[in-house]
Coordinates of C-alpha atoms and ligand atoms in Angstrom, one line a residue:
X740 CA -22.8 -16.6 29.2
X741 CA -21.6 -15.4 25.9
X742 CA -22.5 -18.0 23.3
X743 CA -19.4 -18.9 20.5
X744 CA -22.0 -20.2 17.7
X745 CA -20.6 -23.1 15.7
X746 CA -23.9 -23.7 13.3
X747 CA -26.9 -21.9 12.5
X748 CA -29.4 -21.8 15.3
X749 CA -32.4 -21.3 12.8
X750 CA -35.0 -23.3 14.2
X751 CA -37.9 -21.8 12.0
X752 CA -38.0 -19.9 8.4
X753 CA -36.3 -16.5 8.8
X754 CA -39.3 -13.8 8.5
X755 CA -38.4 -10.8 6.5
X756 CA -40.0 -8.9 3.6
X757 CA -37.2 -6.9 1.8
X758 CA -33.9 -8.7 0.8
X759 CA -31.8 -6.2 3.0
X760 CA -34.0 -7.3 5.9
X761 CA -33.4 -11.1 4.9
X762 CA -30.0 -10.9 4.9
X763 CA -29.8 -8.9 8.2
X764 CA -32.1 -11.7 9.9
X765 CA -30.5 -14.5 8.3
X766 CA -27.4 -13.0 9.8
X767 CA -28.9 -12.6 12.9
X768 CA -29.7 -16.1 13.3
X769 CA -25.9 -17.1 13.1
X770 CA -25.6 -15.5 16.8
X771 CA -24.7 -12.1 15.5
X772 CA -25.7 -8.9 16.9
X773 CA -23.6 -6.3 16.4
X774 CA -22.7 -5.4 12.6
X775 CA -19.3 -2.9 11.9
X776 CA -19.1 -0.6 9.2
X777 CA -19.1 2.5 7.7
X778 CA -22.4 4.0 5.8
X779 CA -22.6 4.8 2.2
X780 CA -25.3 5.7 0.0
X781 CA -25.4 2.3 -2.1
X782 CA -25.1 0.7 1.5
X783 CA -28.2 2.6 2.6
X784 CA -30.7 -0.3 2.2
X785 CA -28.3 -2.6 4.4
X786 CA -27.6 0.0 6.8
X787 CA -31.8 0.8 7.3
X788 CA -32.1 -2.8 7.6
X789 CA -29.8 -3.2 10.2
X790 CA -30.5 0.0 12.2
X791 CA -34.3 -1.2 12.1
X792 CA -33.6 -4.6 13.3
X793 CA -33.9 -5.2 17.1
X794 CA -31.2 -7.9 17.3
X795 CA -28.4 -6.6 15.5
X796 CA -26.9 -3.2 16.6
X797 CA -25.1 -0.8 14.0
X798 CA -21.7 0.0 15.4
X799 CA -20.3 2.9 13.1
X800 CA -16.2 2.9 12.5
X801 CA -14.2 5.4 11.9
X802 CA -13.1 3.9 8.6
X803 CA -13.5 0.5 6.9
X804 CA -10.4 -0.9 7.5
X805 CA -10.8 -0.3 11.4
X806 CA -14.6 -2.1 10.9
X807 CA -13.0 -5.0 9.2
X808 CA -10.5 -5.6 11.9
X809 CA -13.3 -5.1 14.6
X810 CA -15.3 -7.4 12.8
X811 CA -12.4 -9.8 13.0
X812 CA -12.1 -9.6 16.9
X813 CA -15.9 -10.3 17.3
X814 CA -15.6 -13.0 15.2
X815 CA -13.1 -14.3 17.0
X816 CA -15.0 -14.8 20.2
X817 CA -18.3 -15.2 18.9
X818 CA -17.6 -17.5 15.9
X819 CA -18.9 -14.9 13.5
X820 CA -19.4 -11.3 12.4
X821 CA -21.1 -8.7 10.4
X822 CA -19.3 -6.3 8.2
X823 CA -20.9 -3.8 6.0
X824 CA -19.2 -1.2 3.2
X825 CA -20.3 0.8 0.3
X826 CA -19.3 -0.1 -3.0
X827 CA -15.7 0.3 -4.2
X828 CA -14.4 2.7 -1.7
X829 CA -15.6 1.0 1.2
X830 CA -14.8 -2.4 0.4
X831 CA -11.5 -1.9 -0.7
X832 CA -10.8 0.1 2.4
X833 CA -11.6 -3.0 4.0
X834 CA -10.0 -5.8 2.0
X835 CA -6.9 -5.8 4.4
X836 CA -9.0 -6.6 7.2
X837 CA -11.0 -9.3 5.4
X838 CA -7.9 -10.7 3.8
X839 CA -6.2 -11.3 7.3
X840 CA -9.7 -12.8 8.7
X841 CA -9.2 -15.5 6.0
X842 CA -5.9 -15.8 6.4
X843 CA -6.7 -16.1 10.3
X844 CA -9.2 -18.3 9.5
X845 CA -11.8 -15.7 11.4
X846 CA -15.6 -15.8 9.9
X847 CA -16.7 -12.6 8.8
X848 CA -19.7 -11.8 6.7
X849 CA -18.7 -9.0 4.5
X850 CA -22.4 -7.5 3.0
X851 CA -21.3 -4.7 0.0
X852 CA -24.2 -2.4 -1.4
X853 CA -23.7 -1.8 -5.0
X854 CA -25.2 0.1 -7.4
X855 CA -28.6 -0.3 -8.3
X856 CA -29.2 -3.1 -11.2
X857 CA -31.4 -0.5 -13.0
X858 CA -27.8 1.6 -13.3
X859 CA -26.0 -1.4 -13.7
X860 CA -27.8 -2.4 -17.0
X861 CA -27.3 0.9 -18.5
X862 CA -23.9 1.0 -18.0
X863 CA -24.3 4.4 -15.9
X864 CA -21.4 6.6 -15.1
X865 CA -21.8 6.4 -11.4
X866 CA -19.6 7.3 -8.5
X867 CA -17.1 4.9 -6.8
X868 CA -16.6 3.5 -10.2
X869 CA -14.1 3.9 -12.4
X870 CA -16.1 6.0 -14.5
X871 CA -16.2 3.1 -17.4
X872 CA -20.0 1.8 -16.4
X873 CA -18.5 -1.3 -15.6
X874 CA -20.0 -3.0 -12.1
X875 CA -17.8 -6.0 -11.8
X876 CA -14.6 -4.2 -11.3
X877 CA -14.3 -5.1 -7.4
X878 CA -16.3 -7.9 -6.8
X879 CA -13.6 -9.8 -7.8
X880 CA -11.2 -8.2 -5.5
X881 CA -13.4 -8.2 -2.9
X882 CA -14.6 -12.1 -3.3
X883 CA -10.6 -12.8 -3.2
X884 CA -10.6 -11.8 0.4
X885 CA -13.3 -14.1 1.1
X886 CA -13.6 -18.0 0.6
X887 CA -17.2 -18.0 -1.0
X888 CA -19.0 -15.2 -2.7
X889 CA -22.7 -14.3 -3.6
X890 CA -24.0 -11.3 -5.9
X891 CA -27.4 -11.4 -4.3
X892 CA -30.8 -10.6 -6.2
X893 CA -34.4 -11.4 -4.8
X894 CA -34.7 -14.8 -6.4
X895 CA -31.5 -16.1 -5.3
X896 CA -31.6 -14.5 -1.6
X897 CA -32.7 -17.3 0.1
X898 CA -30.8 -19.9 -1.3
X899 CA -27.4 -18.0 -2.0
X900 CA -27.6 -16.8 1.8
X901 CA -27.6 -20.6 2.6
X902 CA -24.9 -21.9 0.3
X903 CA -22.6 -19.0 1.7
X904 CA -23.4 -19.3 5.3
X905 CA -22.6 -22.9 4.9
X906 CA -19.6 -22.9 3.0
X907 CA -18.2 -19.8 5.4
X908 CA -18.6 -22.1 8.1
X909 CA -17.2 -25.0 6.7
X910 CA -13.8 -23.2 6.3
X911 CA -14.6 -21.0 8.9
X912 CA -13.2 -17.8 6.7
X913 CA -15.2 -15.0 5.3
X914 CA -18.1 -14.6 3.0
X915 CA -18.8 -11.7 0.8
X916 CA -22.1 -10.9 -0.2
X917 CA -22.7 -8.0 -3.0
X918 CA -26.4 -6.7 -2.9
X919 CA -27.1 -4.0 -5.9
X920 CA -29.3 -1.2 -3.9
X921 CA -32.6 -1.6 -5.7
X922 CA -32.4 -5.0 -5.4
X923 CA -31.9 -4.6 -1.6
X924 CA -35.1 -3.0 -1.3
X925 CA -37.1 -5.6 -3.4
X926 CA -39.3 -8.3 -1.7
X927 CA -37.5 -11.1 -1.2
X928 CA -38.7 -14.4 -2.9
X929 CA -39.2 -17.1 -0.5
X930 CA -37.9 -20.5 -0.9
X931 CA -37.7 -23.9 0.7
X932 CA -34.7 -24.3 2.1
X933 CA -33.0 -25.5 5.3
X934 CA -29.4 -24.3 6.8
X935 CA -26.5 -26.8 5.5
X936 CA -24.7 -28.2 8.7
X937 CA -21.5 -29.5 8.3
X938 CA -21.0 -32.9 9.1
X939 CA -18.4 -35.8 8.9
X940 CA -18.8 -38.8 6.6
X941 CA -19.4 -41.5 8.9
X942 CA -17.5 -44.0 7.2
X943 CA -14.7 -41.4 6.5
X944 CA -14.5 -40.8 10.3
X945 CA -14.3 -44.1 11.5
X946 CA -11.5 -44.7 9.2
X947 CA -9.7 -41.7 9.9
X948 CA -10.1 -42.6 13.5
X949 CA -9.1 -46.4 12.8
X950 CA -5.6 -44.9 11.5
X951 CA -5.0 -42.6 14.1
X952 CA -5.7 -44.8 16.6
X953 CA -3.2 -47.5 15.2
X954 CA -0.8 -44.7 15.3
X955 CA -1.4 -43.9 18.8
X956 CA -1.3 -47.4 19.5
X957 CA 2.3 -47.7 17.8
X958 CA 4.0 -44.5 19.0
X959 CA 6.5 -44.1 21.9
X960 CA 6.0 -41.1 22.2
X961 CA 3.3 -38.7 21.0
X962 CA 2.7 -34.8 21.6
X963 CA -0.5 -33.3 20.7
X964 CA -0.2 -29.7 19.1
X965 CA -3.3 -28.0 19.2
X966 CA -3.7 -25.1 16.8
X967 CA -5.2 -21.6 16.6
X968 CA -8.2 -22.6 14.8
X969 CA -9.6 -24.8 17.8
X970 CA -10.3 -21.4 19.4
X971 CA -11.3 -19.4 16.7
X972 CA -14.2 -22.4 16.3
X973 CA -14.8 -22.4 20.1
X974 CA -13.6 -25.9 20.7
X975 CA -11.4 -25.0 23.4
X976 CA -13.0 -27.7 25.8
X977 CA -13.4 -30.3 23.5
X978 CA -9.5 -30.1 22.1
X979 CA -8.6 -30.1 25.7
X980 CA -10.7 -33.0 27.0
X981 CA -9.4 -35.1 23.9
X982 CA -5.7 -33.8 24.9
X983 CA -6.3 -35.0 28.7
X984 CA -7.5 -38.7 27.1
X985 CA -4.6 -38.8 25.6
X986 CA -2.4 -38.3 28.0
X987 CA 0.4 -37.1 26.3
X988 CA 2.2 -33.4 26.3
X989 CA 0.8 -30.4 24.3
X990 CA 2.9 -27.3 23.4
X991 CA 1.5 -24.4 21.6
X992 CA 3.1 -21.9 19.3
X993 CA 2.4 -18.2 19.8
X994 CA -0.4 -18.2 17.5
X995 CA -2.1 -20.5 20.4
X996 CA -0.9 -18.4 23.5
X997 CA -2.8 -19.4 26.4
X998 CA -5.4 -21.6 24.5
X999 CA -5.5 -23.6 27.4
X1000 CA -4.1 -22.8 30.9
X1001 CA -0.4 -22.6 31.2
X1002 CA -0.4 -24.3 34.4
X1003 CA -2.1 -27.7 33.2
X1004 CA 0.5 -30.3 34.0
X1005 CA 0.6 -31.7 30.6
X1006 CA 1.5 -28.4 29.2
X1007 CA 5.1 -28.6 27.7
X1008 CA 5.9 -25.3 26.9
X1009 CA 6.1 -22.8 23.7
X1010 CA 7.3 -24.5 20.6
X1011 CA 9.1 -21.9 18.7
X1012 CA 11.7 -23.9 16.6
X1013 CA 15.5 -23.6 17.9
X1014 CA 14.5 -20.8 20.3
X1015 CA 12.5 -23.2 22.2
X1016 CA 13.2 -24.5 25.7
X1017 CA 15.4 -27.5 24.8
X1018 CA 12.9 -29.9 26.8
X1019 CA 10.0 -28.5 24.7
X1020 CA 11.7 -29.0 21.5
X1021 CA 13.1 -32.4 22.6
X1022 CA 9.3 -33.4 23.0
X1023 CA 8.2 -32.0 19.9
X1024 CA 11.0 -33.1 17.1
X1025 CA 11.7 -36.1 18.9
X1026 CA 8.2 -37.1 19.1
X1027 CA 7.1 -40.2 16.7
X1028 CA 3.6 -38.7 16.6
X1029 CA 2.6 -35.4 16.5
X1030 CA -0.9 -35.2 16.7
X1031 CA -1.5 -31.7 15.0
X1032 CA -5.2 -30.7 16.0
X1033 CA -6.6 -28.3 13.8
X1034 CA -3.6 -27.2 11.3
X1035 CA -0.5 -25.7 13.1
X1036 CA 0.6 -22.6 11.2
X1037 CA 4.6 -23.7 11.0
X1038 CA 5.4 -20.0 9.6
X1039 CA 8.3 -18.0 9.6
X1040 CA 7.4 -16.7 12.9
X1041 CA 5.8 -19.0 14.8
X1042 CA 9.2 -21.3 13.7
X1043 CA 11.4 -18.5 14.7
X1044 CA 12.9 -18.5 10.9
X1045 CA 12.4 -22.2 10.0
X1046 CA 15.1 -23.0 13.0
X1047 CA 13.3 -26.0 13.9
X1048 CA 13.3 -29.4 12.8
X1049 CA 9.7 -31.1 12.1
X1050 CA 9.8 -34.5 10.5
X1051 CA 6.2 -33.9 8.4
X1052 CA 5.8 -37.9 8.1
X1053 CA 5.7 -38.1 11.6
X1054 CA 2.9 -35.4 11.7
X1055 CA -1.0 -36.8 11.7
X1056 CA -2.9 -33.4 10.8
X1057 CA -6.5 -32.9 11.6
X1058 CA -7.6 -29.9 9.5
X1059 CA -11.2 -28.5 9.7
X1060 CA -12.6 -30.6 7.3
X1061 CA -10.0 -33.3 6.4
X1062 CA -7.3 -35.5 8.2
X1063 CA -4.0 -36.0 6.6
X1064 CA -1.6 -38.8 7.1
X1065 CA 1.6 -38.2 5.1
X1066 CA 0.5 -38.4 1.9
X1067 CA -3.2 -40.1 2.7
X1068 CA -5.8 -37.7 3.0
X1069 CA -9.3 -38.2 4.3
X1070 CA -11.7 -35.9 3.4
X1071 CA -15.1 -34.8 4.7
X1072 CA -14.3 -35.4 8.6
X1073 CA -14.7 -32.7 11.0
X1074 CA -12.5 -31.4 13.6
X1075 CA -14.8 -31.6 15.9
X1076 CA -15.9 -35.0 15.4
X1077 CA -12.2 -35.8 15.7
X1078 CA -11.8 -34.3 19.1
X1079 CA -14.9 -35.9 20.2
X1080 CA -13.5 -39.4 19.3
X1081 CA -10.3 -38.8 20.8
X1082 CA -12.1 -37.8 24.1
X1083 CA -13.5 -41.0 24.2
X1084 CA -10.0 -42.9 24.5
X1085 CA -9.0 -44.5 27.9
X1086 CA -7.1 -42.0 29.6
X1087 CA -3.5 -43.0 30.0
X1088 CA -3.0 -44.6 33.3
X1089 CA 0.3 -42.1 33.7
X1090 CA -0.5 -38.8 31.9
X1091 CA 2.4 -36.7 31.2
X1092 CA 3.5 -34.4 33.9
X1093 CA 5.5 -31.4 33.3
X1094 CA 6.6 -28.8 35.6
X1095 CA 4.5 -25.9 35.0
X1096 CA 6.4 -22.4 35.4
X1097 CA 4.9 -20.2 37.6
X1098 CA 4.6 -16.2 36.8
X1099 CA 8.1 -14.4 36.7
X1100 CA 8.6 -12.1 39.7
X1101 CA 8.0 -8.6 39.6
X1102 CA 11.1 -6.5 39.8
X1103 CA 12.7 -3.3 40.3
X1104 CA 12.3 -0.2 42.5
X1105 CA 9.3 2.4 41.6
X1106 CA 12.0 5.1 40.7
X1107 CA 13.5 2.8 38.0
X1108 CA 12.3 3.9 34.5
X1109 CA 10.5 1.5 32.7
X1110 CA 12.5 -1.6 31.2
X1111 CA 11.2 -4.4 29.2
X1112 CA 12.8 -6.5 31.9
X1113 CA 10.3 -5.2 34.4
X1114 CA 7.2 -4.8 32.1
X1115 CA 6.8 -8.1 30.8
X1116 CA 6.5 -9.3 34.2
X1117 CA 3.8 -6.7 35.6
X1118 CA 1.9 -7.5 32.5
X1119 CA 2.0 -11.0 34.2
X1120 CA 1.1 -10.2 37.2
X1121 CA -1.8 -7.5 36.4
X1122 CA -3.7 -10.1 34.3
X1123 CA -6.1 -12.2 35.8
X1124 CA -9.0 -14.8 34.8
X1125 CA -11.8 -13.3 32.9
X1126 CA -9.3 -11.1 30.7
X1127 CA -8.9 -11.0 27.2
X1128 CA -5.3 -9.9 25.8
X1129 CA -5.5 -8.5 22.3
X1130 CA -1.8 -8.1 21.3
X1131 CA -0.3 -6.0 18.5
X1132 CA 2.5 -7.1 16.2
X1133 CA 5.8 -5.5 17.3
X1134 CA 7.9 -5.8 20.3
X1135 CA 5.0 -6.1 22.4
X1136 CA 3.9 -9.4 21.0
X1137 CA 7.5 -10.7 21.4
X1138 CA 7.6 -9.9 25.0
X1139 CA 4.2 -11.1 25.8
X1140 CA 4.2 -14.4 24.3
X1141 CA 7.0 -15.9 25.8
X1142 CA 5.9 -14.7 29.2
X1143 CA 4.0 -17.1 31.4
X1144 CA 0.1 -15.7 32.2
X1145 CA -2.4 -16.7 34.7
X1146 CA -4.9 -19.4 33.6
X1147 CA -8.5 -18.0 32.4
X1148 CA -6.4 -15.2 30.3
X1149 CA -7.6 -15.2 26.8
X1150 CA -4.9 -13.9 24.1
X1151 CA -5.9 -12.8 20.6
X1152 CA -3.1 -11.6 17.9
X1153 CA -2.5 -11.6 14.4
X1154 CA 0.5 -13.8 13.9
X1155 CA 0.2 -15.0 10.5
X1156 CA -1.0 -11.7 8.6
X1157 CA 0.4 -9.2 10.9
X1158 CA -0.9 -6.4 9.8
X1159 CA 0.1 -3.1 12.3
X1160 CA -2.9 -1.5 13.5
X1161 CA -5.0 -4.8 14.0
X1162 CA -5.1 -4.8 17.0
X1163 CA -6.7 -1.5 18.1
X1164 CA -9.9 -2.1 16.5
X1165 CA -9.7 -6.0 17.3
X1166 CA -9.7 -5.1 20.8
X1167 CA -13.2 -2.9 20.3
X1168 CA -14.5 -6.1 18.6
X1169 CA -13.8 -8.6 21.3
X1170 CA -15.1 -6.3 23.8
X1171 CA -18.4 -5.8 22.2
X1172 CA -18.4 -9.2 21.4
X1173 CA -18.0 -10.5 25.5
X1174 CA -18.7 -7.7 27.4
X1175 CA -18.6 -9.8 30.9
X1176 CA -14.8 -10.2 30.6
X1177 CA -12.3 -7.2 30.6
X1178 CA -10.4 -6.4 27.2
X1179 CA -6.7 -5.8 27.7
X1180 CA -4.9 -4.0 24.5
X1181 CA -1.4 -4.4 24.3
X1182 CA 0.3 -2.1 21.1
X1183 CA 3.2 -0.4 20.5
X1184 CA 2.8 3.4 19.7
X1185 CA 3.4 3.1 15.8
X1186 CA 0.9 0.3 15.1
X1187 CA -1.7 2.3 17.2
X1188 CA -1.0 5.2 14.8
X1189 CA -2.4 3.5 12.0
X1190 CA -5.9 2.9 14.0
X1191 CA -6.3 4.8 17.0
X1192 CA -9.2 6.7 15.9
X1193 CA -11.8 4.0 16.9
X1194 CA -10.6 4.2 20.6
X1195 CA -13.6 7.0 19.7
X1196 CA -15.7 4.3 18.9
X1197 CA -15.0 2.3 22.2
X1198 CA -16.5 5.4 24.2
X1199 CA -19.0 5.8 22.2
X1200 CA -20.1 2.5 22.6
X1201 CA -19.1 2.1 25.8
X1202 CA -16.1 -0.9 25.4
X1203 CA -14.3 -0.4 28.7
X1204 CA -11.2 -1.5 27.1
X1205 CA -8.1 -1.2 29.2
X1206 CA -5.3 0.3 26.6
X1207 CA -1.5 -0.2 27.0
X1208 CA 0.5 1.7 24.3
X1209 CA 4.3 1.3 24.6
X1210 CA 5.7 4.5 23.2
X1211 CA 9.5 3.3 22.4
X1212 CA 10.2 6.4 19.9
X1213 CA 9.6 4.3 17.0
X1214 CA 9.3 1.1 15.2
X1215 CA 11.2 -1.0 17.6
X1216 CA 10.9 -4.1 16.0
X1217 CA 12.0 -2.9 12.7
X1218 CA 15.0 -1.4 14.0
X1219 CA 16.0 -4.3 15.7
X1220 CA 15.8 -6.8 12.5
X1221 CA 18.4 -4.4 10.8
X1222 CA 21.6 -3.6 11.2
X1223 CA 21.1 0.0 11.2
X1224 CA 18.5 0.8 13.8
X1225 CA 18.4 4.9 12.6
X1226 CA 17.1 4.6 9.8
X1227 CA 14.2 7.8 9.7
X1228 CA 11.5 5.5 8.3
X1229 CA 11.3 4.2 11.8
X1230 CA 10.6 7.5 13.2
X1231 CA 7.3 8.7 14.2
X1232 CA 5.2 12.0 14.6
X1233 CA 5.7 12.4 18.5
X1234 CA 1.8 12.0 19.5
X1235 CA 0.6 12.7 22.6
X1236 CA -0.9 9.6 23.2
X1237 CA -2.5 10.1 26.4
X1238 CA -4.5 12.8 25.4
X1239 CA -6.4 10.9 22.8
X1240 CA -8.9 9.5 24.5
X1241 CA -10.1 12.9 25.6
X1242 CA -10.1 14.6 22.3
X1243 CA -12.1 11.2 20.7
X1244 CA -14.3 12.0 23.2
X1245 CA -13.9 9.5 25.8
X1246 CA -13.5 12.3 28.6
X1247 CA -14.3 10.1 31.3
X1248 CA -11.9 7.4 30.8
X1249 CA -8.8 7.0 33.2
X1250 CA -5.7 8.2 31.2
X1251 CA -1.7 8.2 32.8
X1252 CA 1.3 8.9 30.8
X1253 CA 4.1 6.6 32.9
X1254 CA 7.8 6.7 32.9
X1255 CA 8.7 4.8 36.2
X1256 CA 7.5 1.5 37.4
X1257 CA 6.1 3.3 40.6
X1258 CA 4.0 5.1 38.2
X1259 CA 3.2 2.4 36.2
X1260 CA 2.0 0.3 39.3
X1261 CA 0.0 2.7 40.4
X1262 CA -1.7 3.5 36.6
X1263 CA -2.1 -0.5 36.1
X1264 CA -4.1 -0.5 39.6
X1265 CA -6.5 2.8 38.7
X1266 CA -7.0 0.7 35.4
X1267 CA -8.1 -2.2 36.9
X1268 CA -10.3 -0.2 39.2
X1269 CA -12.1 2.1 36.2
X1270 CA -15.7 1.3 35.4
X1271 CA -15.1 3.0 32.3
X1272 CA -12.0 2.3 29.4
X1273 CA -8.7 3.3 30.4
X1274 CA -5.6 4.0 28.8
X1275 CA -2.0 4.2 29.9
X1276 CA 1.1 5.3 27.6
X1277 CA 4.4 3.6 28.9
X1278 CA 7.2 5.4 27.7
X1279 CA 9.9 3.0 27.1
X1280 CA 13.7 3.0 25.5
X1281 CA 14.3 3.5 22.1
X1282 CA 16.2 0.4 22.0
X1283 CA 15.1 -1.3 24.8
X1284 CA 13.5 -4.8 23.6
X1285 CA 12.2 -8.1 25.1
X1286 CA 14.8 -11.3 25.3
X1287 CA 13.2 -12.7 22.0
X1288 CA 13.6 -9.6 19.7
X1289 CA 16.9 -9.2 21.2
X1290 CA 17.8 -12.6 20.4
X1291 CA 16.9 -12.1 16.6
X1292 CA 18.8 -8.7 16.5
X1293 CA 21.8 -11.1 17.0
X1294 CA 20.6 -13.4 14.1
X1295 CA 19.8 -11.4 11.2
X1296 CA 22.0 -13.0 8.6
X1297 CA 20.1 -16.2 9.7
X1298 CA 16.8 -15.0 9.6
X1299 CA 17.3 -12.8 6.3
X1300 CA 20.2 -14.4 4.6
X1301 CA 23.5 -13.0 3.7
X1302 CA 23.6 -10.0 0.7
X1303 CA 25.1 -11.6 -2.0
Ligands
LIG1311 C1 0.0 -2.8 7.2 C2 1.6 -2.9 8.0 N1 2.3 -2.2 7.6 C3 3.5 -2.2 7.8 C4 4.3 -3.3 8.1 C5 5.6 -3.5 9.1 N2 6.1 -3.4 10.3 C6 5.8 -4.7 11.4 S1 6.2 -4.1 12.8 C7 6.0 -2.6 12.3 C8 6.2 -1.6 13.6 C9 5.5 -1.5 15.1 O1 6.1 -0.4 16.1 P1 5.4 -0.5 17.4 O2 3.7 -0.6 16.8 O3 5.8 0.9 17.4 O4 5.9 -1.6 17.8 P2 7.2 -1.9 18.5 O5 8.0 -2.7 17.8 O6 7.9 -0.6 18.6 O7 7.3 -2.1 20.1 C10 5.8 -2.3 11.2 C11 6.0 -0.9 10.7 C12 3.1 -4.2 9.3 N3 3.2 -5.7 9.8 N4 1.7 -4.2 8.7
LIG1312 MG1 6.6 1.5 19.1

């Protein structure tokens, strides 16, 4: 079984001689066994330390942006990931991906090789710099994409590594670790430290639980709102137990798609403001108590352009490290501890029982062209327990998320940060993180164009992803979000997508380009049976969109406001 590690697994001090070896060994002890990255001379000592380490495998990506997305995907499954890039040019290319991991609470350790201390001390004019003899220009930029950072030297290495690991775990966000290349090769100075494990303050936990229990007892109607952070922290089982002990209905936003099985009797549907099912909306907006477990992100996407009416004074928000009730904040309380306290509640004698929806029926004849009305129910019929779906921003995301999916399917999407191109490398990272599950990538072709080159890395490292690329002749979501769908900036170079795997070195992959439902059904069967990766290019209509996007298309003024 693949383990999602929540805390350091170090039982004895890490034995390593050089600073670079120590960093790699220490991160391996966090449950990390792959390092995504692109090599570069300043980073050679780190690359060498990974390559010569028996526990961690070097996963070379086509570029650092891809590597950062892959690390994000990996971290979501395993609890943490390692990303290694070179000074300036490498780390700056990774910033978008690492910043996305920060926004979406995914723990990526970003290790960067800097020019040597000796050259820094002499202010040498060096490559990958601005030619100004300054070496601090990029540290602050990369550190901005992390929740903590350290510039490592042989003396501070052991202590700083414990500090950044603890802080990154506490916030569940990236850490930036920069190492000058000569220091990286120097012997590490040992220090007597133990991993710092975040724990709740017992009195604060009791205080928070007393208030929460009081609110629960007083409330006539409660709804639980488990957040995306639950899966980032690997607390799905603990959260489900808590919700079952509460006995109340629970809802998810599209950031928590399939967090628990959608056939769960307490599941009251997906909450998306005014576009929720009326019953779901009533359960959430009418509840006396909304138990936000993990910090639900009520952004413009999850609330369908802030269209709901949520009274935040009815919220109890359990964050990763605090509990907020109105203006009262109780600090030093861990989410996992609140969940296990909630799970101890006496289960309600009459738990909420909704009417879970079944899967939508598959429709259309085999000779029909592929419409969105026929595509999304087919995905639901294709997916099965043990699949992890990685979903790209764009029309696909708005098509899949409202579609009920089978229990045991896991979904990863980057809803808040929403950087297109994320899903292709993220699927690679997800697949390497847990080869026991089948990873399914669902992406639009426009997004795919940003990062498709790491299909090559999937083949190289045996990541048997099933890739669905919807080719609808451009940026459909953007066409739909504008009055004029025909701006040329929403057009794309017309790639032959189904030929990409072969060109990128995946000669033994199953590939198909499908235009009818019959061809799609056949390709889905073949992809499922393939022992290698599979790649299906689906030809869709230029303006054929899923209902959620069609709804937005009719609401442009409400979404963006009127022109002055
Ligand atoms: C890095 C980045 N650049 C630009 C955007 C704006 N953007 C959002 S969706 C999208 C187009 C997606 O098109 P495609 O992947 O083909 O999906 P479709 O909607 O056509 O199915 C763009 C350009 C973004 N979200 N992220
Ligand atoms: Mg498209």
